[in-house]
Amino acid sequence: MNKTLLLFKTMVKMHFSMVGKDEKFKFNVFIISIALIPIGIMWMFLLNTIISSLYLVLEPTGHESIIIATGLVLTGILLLFTSIPSILSSFYFAEDIEDYLAMPFHPYQLVIGKSLAPLLTIYGLSAVIIVPILFFYGLASGGGILFALNGFLTFIFFPLIPFILSSLMVMVLMRYANISKNKDRTKLVAGMFSLFLIVGFNVIIRLNQDTEQLSQGFATWVEQQDQLLWNFTKFLPNVYAATNALEVEVWWHSILFLILFLLITVIAMALFIVFGQRFYYQGVLGIAGGGKGKKVANIETRTSSRSILWSYTIKELKTIIRTPAFFMNCVINSLFAPFFIFIMMFIDENIGAMADTLQSIAPKSILLAMFLFSLFVLGTNATATSSISREGTNWFTNLYMPIQPKTILYGKLLAAWIVEFVSIVLLLILFGFVINVPIIVLLLWLILVIGGSWISNLIGVYIDIYNPKLNWNDEQQVFKSRFAPLLSLLILFFGFGTLVLSLWFLPFVTNVWITFLILSIVIGASIYFTQRKLIQTVHNQFMYIMEK
Amino acid sequence: MIQFQNVTKSYSGDKKAVDQLNLTIPDGKIFGFLGPNGAGKSTTIKMLTGILPIDEGTITINSFDISKHPLEAKKTFGYVPDSPNMFLRLKGIEYLNFIGDVYDIPTDQRKEKIEYLTKEFGIYEVLNDAIQTYSHGMRQKVIVSGVLLHDPDVWILDEPLTGLDPKSSYKLKEMMREHARKGKTVFFSTHVLEVVEQLCDQVAIINNGKLEFTGQMDDMREKFNTEGSLEQLFLELTNHE
């Protein structure tokens, strides 16, 4: 056990080696925390409204504990699926795995040590869901000390079971999947799988949702589905125990269920250790070996000359497409928003009504709304904000080759712009064919958004140059615990959001053409100044990026 | 020719990684750069190749100052880093084509050279595979092929023989000799003293950021008045604190 602790402590140290030492990081945390306050308040307000109104409706029928059960089931399912990619990359694909494999550790010890990274994600996610649910439920039901204690223990121990279930699934799967040949494909499939599950889950929830009578509808639905839900908890048995433990009316009843809840968790942990010991090595050994297909290169067709800029851009795009973590975060995630809205639009029967409504809205307002929405979609794209960080410790390769820093910068910008263009095309289809936006507005929007995409990338690269994350040992880490994407989105949104709002309300700007003209001038000017600043920064900072 | 003039570099704190380094690497010679771990070898090579900024002093490569005219200087040398784990997601042929584009190698020469070099090193067959699937030695070979592809005047090689099989190691050593015979420069760092004895015309030994010795092998023996092996000399020099 001492060795397990030692291993875990070492991994914790390595994981947090940079935290607290970086002043910029602290500053970013501060800024982002302030920016997130309004979103946090909205989230709390929403949860409070839902929980307190549900409680009012359900309390008379004695079904109120279903609120906690539903909350825990939904969180459990969310944790179950979102943790798969993180477990996969931490257990099997982290670069440091090989170093540990050579040391005299039991497989279960490695698995426990390697649980740190996925558990951090899981606890982070459950902190923003479970804690407020329990808090507002406690407020509504007037829960006392016993409720608070049980609530605290629920937060600590509840996320373990979804994590363990995902880990067991991954370990068994990896035992039998021939991944040493298809390492990249496995990562990609796991990532896409989680994403589609989330989309599917949302769609199902939306299909069953009657927004106008949410509380009443839900209460009736719950009464009908009561048995179903409790049946469902069999898949996550700790939900049943935790929910009953949190019903504190009869104290010994609550304590008994708490013991049951803890017992289930302990059994799950024991299973995790046994499975880890049994299956981990069988899956992880051989990961490092690459598949070597002996194919003779067709040199004839593959020697073509390109300009340095284009060659660099192609290299960037190929790296993004072929690296699963990059592909998921830069390409797939950015398609998510348009794709998601696309599905929502098709599901929603009111789509015809929306197209009709559009006819009566001023083209100016349509253009502004479309532009702001597109900026949000483009701003969430992680390609530009990871452009320097993606290189990792290999950033030095940009320094010894005779390539102008400016060319490298444009190569990265161009690659990010091309990736974002895919989202733009999706949005174009969405606006043009699904919502039937007037053609003139659509064309004006397209011109604006192409410029908007460039400016969003300029901001993204600028932020990444100042605070790159080069010391990662797993590609997924490039996108984790980083504020660059959020910061870029906030700058973009606050800057252009203010402009769009002003244009929306200014009485003398009524014409769509004038709106377009003003937006174009502002975008053009922003591009000019940001690009100049960026080139200057690259010129000054290029050599020092490694030393950051 | 490479010239270091009063080159100094320190990382955070006062300790100097390289301290007032003065060194001239002449044309037509194979120059070995030696030193124990942490002596300042890598820092020196990184400053030479433009990867690290220089705090004080100047480095010129074929009379181009690496700080003032980085692009011109970089075009004159080829660099093999100590770890070949780069461009892993590209296929071997894609990496070589990328190098071809960066160093403006005409298409007709490129095809012929890629074929020759990769066949010599025995990696022609796997050029269509991602570099990620290559072994350490194969990765090293594809990076060395990239350098030889643009045929620079100055070769800067950081531990180039690590991981190479005996045949490829022999080939690379032959190529180094041939390059020096043509009157061009080979600057390489290594820990393998036998290679230095076999290959080098001149050596420099760095320790604690300072140059302990530079000159020909015979001079070194003469200076320290010993007939012992280079290993003994090296240990004696680097332990003289």
PDB file of C-alpha atoms in Angstrom, chain A residues 175-337:
ATOM      1  CA  ARG A 175      -7.849  -6.317 -23.188  1.00  0.00           C
ATOM      2  CA  TYR A 176      -9.551  -7.664 -26.275  1.00  0.00           C
ATOM      3  CA  ALA A 177      -9.207  -4.822 -28.770  1.00  0.00           C
ATOM      4  CA  ASN A 178      -6.138  -5.068 -30.942  1.00  0.00           C
ATOM      5  CA  ILE A 179      -5.172  -1.514 -30.255  1.00  0.00           C
ATOM      6  CA  SER A 180      -1.442  -1.626 -30.731  1.00  0.00           C
ATOM      7  CA  LYS A 181      -2.163  -1.486 -34.437  1.00  0.00           C
ATOM      8  CA  ASN A 182      -5.012   0.988 -34.238  1.00  0.00           C
ATOM      9  CA  LYS A 183      -3.975   3.222 -31.376  1.00  0.00           C
ATOM     10  CA  ASP A 184      -5.111   6.426 -33.054  1.00  0.00           C
ATOM     11  CA  ARG A 185      -8.329   4.948 -34.325  1.00  0.00           C
ATOM     12  CA  THR A 186      -9.223   3.648 -30.853  1.00  0.00           C
ATOM     13  CA  LYS A 187      -8.766   7.103 -29.340  1.00  0.00           C
ATOM     14  CA  LEU A 188     -10.855   8.684 -32.068  1.00  0.00           C
ATOM     15  CA  VAL A 189     -13.678   6.170 -31.825  1.00  0.00           C
ATOM     16  CA  ALA A 190     -13.818   6.602 -28.034  1.00  0.00           C
ATOM     17  CA  GLY A 191     -13.939  10.381 -28.378  1.00  0.00           C
ATOM     18  CA  MET A 192     -16.643  10.358 -31.049  1.00  0.00           C
ATOM     19  CA  PHE A 193     -18.605   7.769 -29.093  1.00  0.00           C
ATOM     20  CA  SER A 194     -18.792  10.006 -26.021  1.00  0.00           C
ATOM     21  CA  LEU A 195     -19.704  13.008 -28.098  1.00  0.00           C
ATOM     22  CA  PHE A 196     -22.511  11.274 -29.961  1.00  0.00           C
ATOM     23  CA  LEU A 197     -23.849   9.875 -26.711  1.00  0.00           C
ATOM     24  CA  ILE A 198     -24.040  13.356 -25.295  1.00  0.00           C
ATOM     25  CA  VAL A 199     -25.805  14.616 -28.419  1.00  0.00           C
ATOM     26  CA  GLY A 200     -28.168  11.643 -28.374  1.00  0.00           C
ATOM     27  CA  PHE A 201     -28.849  12.128 -24.711  1.00  0.00           C
ATOM     28  CA  ASN A 202     -29.710  15.781 -25.289  1.00  0.00           C
ATOM     29  CA  VAL A 203     -31.979  14.931 -28.174  1.00  0.00           C
ATOM     30  CA  ILE A 204     -33.888  12.355 -26.116  1.00  0.00           C
ATOM     31  CA  ILE A 205     -34.267  14.769 -23.233  1.00  0.00           C
ATOM     32  CA  ARG A 206     -35.502  17.462 -25.610  1.00  0.00           C
ATOM     33  CA  LEU A 207     -37.964  15.147 -27.283  1.00  0.00           C
ATOM     34  CA  ASN A 208     -39.520  14.374 -23.919  1.00  0.00           C
ATOM     35  CA  GLN A 209     -39.550  17.928 -22.769  1.00  0.00           C
ATOM     36  CA  ASP A 210     -42.580  20.109 -22.511  1.00  0.00           C
ATOM     37  CA  THR A 211     -41.017  23.428 -21.733  1.00  0.00           C
ATOM     38  CA  GLU A 212     -44.259  25.245 -21.003  1.00  0.00           C
ATOM     39  CA  GLN A 213     -45.316  23.003 -18.191  1.00  0.00           C
ATOM     40  CA  LEU A 214     -41.961  21.778 -17.074  1.00  0.00           C
ATOM     41  CA  SER A 215     -42.700  21.268 -13.393  1.00  0.00           C
ATOM     42  CA  GLN A 216     -46.227  19.956 -13.723  1.00  0.00           C
ATOM     43  CA  GLY A 217     -45.333  17.805 -16.701  1.00  0.00           C
ATOM     44  CA  PHE A 218     -42.272  16.430 -14.976  1.00  0.00           C
ATOM     45  CA  ALA A 219     -44.235  15.634 -11.842  1.00  0.00           C
ATOM     46  CA  THR A 220     -46.844  13.690 -13.781  1.00  0.00           C
ATOM     47  CA  TRP A 221     -44.130  12.026 -15.782  1.00  0.00           C
ATOM     48  CA  VAL A 222     -42.258  11.094 -12.619  1.00  0.00           C
ATOM     49  CA  GLU A 223     -45.350   9.548 -11.075  1.00  0.00           C
ATOM     50  CA  GLN A 224     -45.811   7.421 -14.173  1.00  0.00           C
ATOM     51  CA  GLN A 225     -42.146   6.585 -14.526  1.00  0.00           C
ATOM     52  CA  ASP A 226     -41.348   6.126 -10.857  1.00  0.00           C
ATOM     53  CA  GLN A 227     -40.793   2.423 -11.132  1.00  0.00           C
ATOM     54  CA  LEU A 228     -38.792   2.829 -14.319  1.00  0.00           C
ATOM     55  CA  LEU A 229     -36.416   5.265 -12.699  1.00  0.00           C
ATOM     56  CA  TRP A 230     -35.834   3.074  -9.695  1.00  0.00           C
ATOM     57  CA  ASN A 231     -35.241   0.183 -12.055  1.00  0.00           C
ATOM     58  CA  PHE A 232     -32.752   2.300 -13.850  1.00  0.00           C
ATOM     59  CA  THR A 233     -30.801   2.919 -10.657  1.00  0.00           C
ATOM     60  CA  LYS A 234     -29.909  -0.763 -10.697  1.00  0.00           C
ATOM     61  CA  PHE A 235     -27.257   0.146 -13.234  1.00  0.00           C
ATOM     62  CA  LEU A 236     -25.876   2.678 -10.765  1.00  0.00           C
ATOM     63  CA  PRO A 237     -26.811   0.974  -7.479  1.00  0.00           C
ATOM     64  CA  ASN A 238     -25.285   3.715  -5.391  1.00  0.00           C
ATOM     65  CA  VAL A 239     -27.977   6.159  -6.591  1.00  0.00           C
ATOM     66  CA  TYR A 240     -30.631   4.145  -4.765  1.00  0.00           C
ATOM     67  CA  ALA A 241     -28.619   3.993  -1.543  1.00  0.00           C
ATOM     68  CA  ALA A 242     -27.500   7.633  -1.728  1.00  0.00           C
ATOM     69  CA  THR A 243     -31.031   8.911  -2.394  1.00  0.00           C
ATOM     70  CA  ASN A 244     -32.412   6.966   0.555  1.00  0.00           C
ATOM     71  CA  ALA A 245     -29.543   8.086   2.775  1.00  0.00           C
ATOM     72  CA  LEU A 246     -30.396  11.672   1.916  1.00  0.00           C
ATOM     73  CA  GLU A 247     -34.006  11.173   3.004  1.00  0.00           C
ATOM     74  CA  VAL A 248     -33.269  12.114   6.566  1.00  0.00           C
ATOM     75  CA  GLU A 249     -36.737  11.998   8.098  1.00  0.00           C
ATOM     76  CA  VAL A 250     -35.985   8.769   9.950  1.00  0.00           C
ATOM     77  CA  TRP A 251     -32.399   9.045  11.125  1.00  0.00           C
ATOM     78  CA  TRP A 252     -31.560   5.367  11.538  1.00  0.00           C
ATOM     79  CA  HIS A 253     -33.058   4.653   8.123  1.00  0.00           C
ATOM     80  CA  SER A 254     -30.737   7.310   6.716  1.00  0.00           C
ATOM     81  CA  ILE A 255     -27.666   5.951   8.538  1.00  0.00           C
ATOM     82  CA  LEU A 256     -28.396   2.408   7.369  1.00  0.00           C
ATOM     83  CA  PHE A 257     -28.601   3.534   3.752  1.00  0.00           C
ATOM     84  CA  LEU A 258     -25.451   5.574   4.210  1.00  0.00           C
ATOM     85  CA  ILE A 259     -23.645   2.434   5.342  1.00  0.00           C
ATOM     86  CA  LEU A 260     -25.087   0.586   2.344  1.00  0.00           C
ATOM     87  CA  PHE A 261     -23.944   3.423   0.058  1.00  0.00           C
ATOM     88  CA  LEU A 262     -20.409   3.309   1.453  1.00  0.00           C
ATOM     89  CA  LEU A 263     -20.384  -0.486   1.275  1.00  0.00           C
ATOM     90  CA  ILE A 264     -21.371  -0.447  -2.398  1.00  0.00           C
ATOM     91  CA  THR A 265     -18.581   2.051  -3.076  1.00  0.00           C
ATOM     92  CA  VAL A 266     -16.009  -0.063  -1.222  1.00  0.00           C
ATOM     93  CA  ILE A 267     -17.080  -3.190  -3.148  1.00  0.00           C
ATOM     94  CA  ALA A 268     -16.760  -1.245  -6.395  1.00  0.00           C
ATOM     95  CA  MET A 269     -13.281  -0.089  -5.405  1.00  0.00           C
ATOM     96  CA  ALA A 270     -12.277  -3.660  -4.593  1.00  0.00           C
ATOM     97  CA  LEU A 271     -13.608  -4.752  -7.989  1.00  0.00           C
ATOM     98  CA  PHE A 272     -11.626  -1.956  -9.608  1.00  0.00           C
ATOM     99  CA  ILE A 273      -8.422  -3.187  -7.975  1.00  0.00           C
ATOM    100  CA  VAL A 274      -9.106  -6.832  -8.897  1.00  0.00           C
ATOM    101  CA  PHE A 275      -9.967  -5.941 -12.498  1.00  0.00           C
ATOM    102  CA  GLY A 276      -6.990  -3.614 -12.706  1.00  0.00           C
ATOM    103  CA  GLN A 277      -4.673  -6.352 -11.507  1.00  0.00           C
ATOM    104  CA  ARG A 278      -6.218  -8.857 -13.911  1.00  0.00           C
ATOM    105  CA  PHE A 279      -6.718  -6.851 -17.096  1.00  0.00           C
ATOM    106  CA  TYR A 280      -4.539  -3.713 -17.113  1.00  0.00           C
ATOM    107  CA  TYR A 281      -1.227  -5.227 -18.215  1.00  0.00           C
ATOM    108  CA  GLN A 282      -2.887  -7.307 -20.902  1.00  0.00           C
ATOM    109  CA  GLY A 283      -4.238  -4.163 -22.511  1.00  0.00           C
ATOM    110  CA  VAL A 284      -1.385  -1.770 -21.958  1.00  0.00           C
ATOM    111  CA  LEU A 285       1.548  -3.982 -22.936  1.00  0.00           C
ATOM    112  CA  GLY A 286       2.325  -3.625 -26.586  1.00  0.00           C
ATOM    113  CA  ILE A 287       0.809  -0.168 -26.840  1.00  0.00           C
ATOM    114  CA  ALA A 288       4.209   1.315 -27.525  1.00  0.00           C
ATOM    115  CA  GLY A 289       4.865  -0.967 -30.487  1.00  0.00           C
ATOM    116  CA  GLY A 290       3.862   0.533 -33.793  1.00  0.00           C
ATOM    117  CA  GLY A 291       2.362  -1.329 -36.688  1.00  0.00           C
ATOM    118  CA  LYS A 292       4.858  -1.486 -39.491  1.00  0.00           C
ATOM    119  CA  GLY A 293       3.259  -2.184 -42.780  1.00  0.00           C
ATOM    120  CA  LYS A 294       6.005  -2.760 -45.296  1.00  0.00           C
ATOM    121  CA  LYS A 295       4.850  -0.746 -48.234  1.00  0.00           C
ATOM    122  CA  VAL A 296       7.108   0.560 -50.932  1.00  0.00           C
ATOM    123  CA  ALA A 297       6.678   4.287 -51.246  1.00  0.00           C
ATOM    124  CA  ASN A 298       5.548   5.533 -54.569  1.00  0.00           C
ATOM    125  CA  ILE A 299       8.175   8.214 -54.813  1.00  0.00           C
ATOM    126  CA  GLU A 300       7.109   9.128 -58.357  1.00  0.00           C
ATOM    127  CA  THR A 301       3.817  10.695 -57.361  1.00  0.00           C
ATOM    128  CA  ARG A 302       4.903  12.116 -54.042  1.00  0.00           C
ATOM    129  CA  THR A 303       7.636  14.541 -54.873  1.00  0.00           C
ATOM    130  CA  SER A 304       6.011  17.840 -55.543  1.00  0.00           C
ATOM    131  CA  SER A 305       7.253  21.286 -54.701  1.00  0.00           C
ATOM    132  CA  ARG A 306       5.183  23.698 -52.648  1.00  0.00           C
ATOM    133  CA  SER A 307       5.731  27.168 -51.245  1.00  0.00           C
ATOM    134  CA  ILE A 308       7.013  27.153 -47.655  1.00  0.00           C
ATOM    135  CA  LEU A 309       3.794  28.761 -46.376  1.00  0.00           C
ATOM    136  CA  TRP A 310       1.552  26.218 -48.059  1.00  0.00           C
ATOM    137  CA  SER A 311       3.830  23.325 -47.116  1.00  0.00           C
ATOM    138  CA  TYR A 312       3.750  24.472 -43.477  1.00  0.00           C
ATOM    139  CA  THR A 313      -0.042  24.878 -43.528  1.00  0.00           C
ATOM    140  CA  ILE A 314      -0.484  21.378 -44.961  1.00  0.00           C
ATOM    141  CA  LYS A 315       1.857  19.993 -42.286  1.00  0.00           C
ATOM    142  CA  GLU A 316      -0.257  21.691 -39.598  1.00  0.00           C
ATOM    143  CA  LEU A 317      -3.522  20.365 -41.048  1.00  0.00           C
ATOM    144  CA  LYS A 318      -2.163  16.829 -41.393  1.00  0.00           C
ATOM    145  CA  THR A 319      -0.961  16.881 -37.786  1.00  0.00           C
ATOM    146  CA  ILE A 320      -4.370  18.070 -36.590  1.00  0.00           C
ATOM    147  CA  ILE A 321      -6.277  15.488 -38.599  1.00  0.00           C
ATOM    148  CA  ARG A 322      -4.008  12.572 -37.695  1.00  0.00           C
ATOM    149  CA  THR A 323      -3.695  13.269 -33.969  1.00  0.00           C
ATOM    150  CA  PRO A 324      -6.920  12.075 -32.346  1.00  0.00           C
ATOM    151  CA  ALA A 325      -6.810  14.547 -29.433  1.00  0.00           C
ATOM    152  CA  PHE A 326      -6.212  17.443 -31.838  1.00  0.00           C
ATOM    153  CA  PHE A 327      -8.848  16.237 -34.284  1.00  0.00           C
ATOM    154  CA  MET A 328     -11.454  15.872 -31.528  1.00  0.00           C
ATOM    155  CA  ASN A 329     -10.763  19.226 -29.908  1.00  0.00           C
ATOM    156  CA  CYS A 330     -10.068  21.325 -32.980  1.00  0.00           C
ATOM    157  CA  VAL A 331     -12.346  19.867 -35.648  1.00  0.00           C
ATOM    158  CA  ILE A 332     -15.096  17.706 -34.158  1.00  0.00           C
ATOM    159  CA  ASN A 333     -15.853  19.948 -31.183  1.00  0.00           C
ATOM    160  CA  SER A 334     -16.208  22.978 -33.410  1.00  0.00           C
ATOM    161  CA  LEU A 335     -18.678  21.127 -35.598  1.00  0.00           C
ATOM    162  CA  PHE A 336     -20.603  20.208 -32.509  1.00  0.00           C
ATOM    163  CA  ALA A 337     -22.439  23.516 -32.035  1.00  0.00           C
TER     164      ALA A 337
END
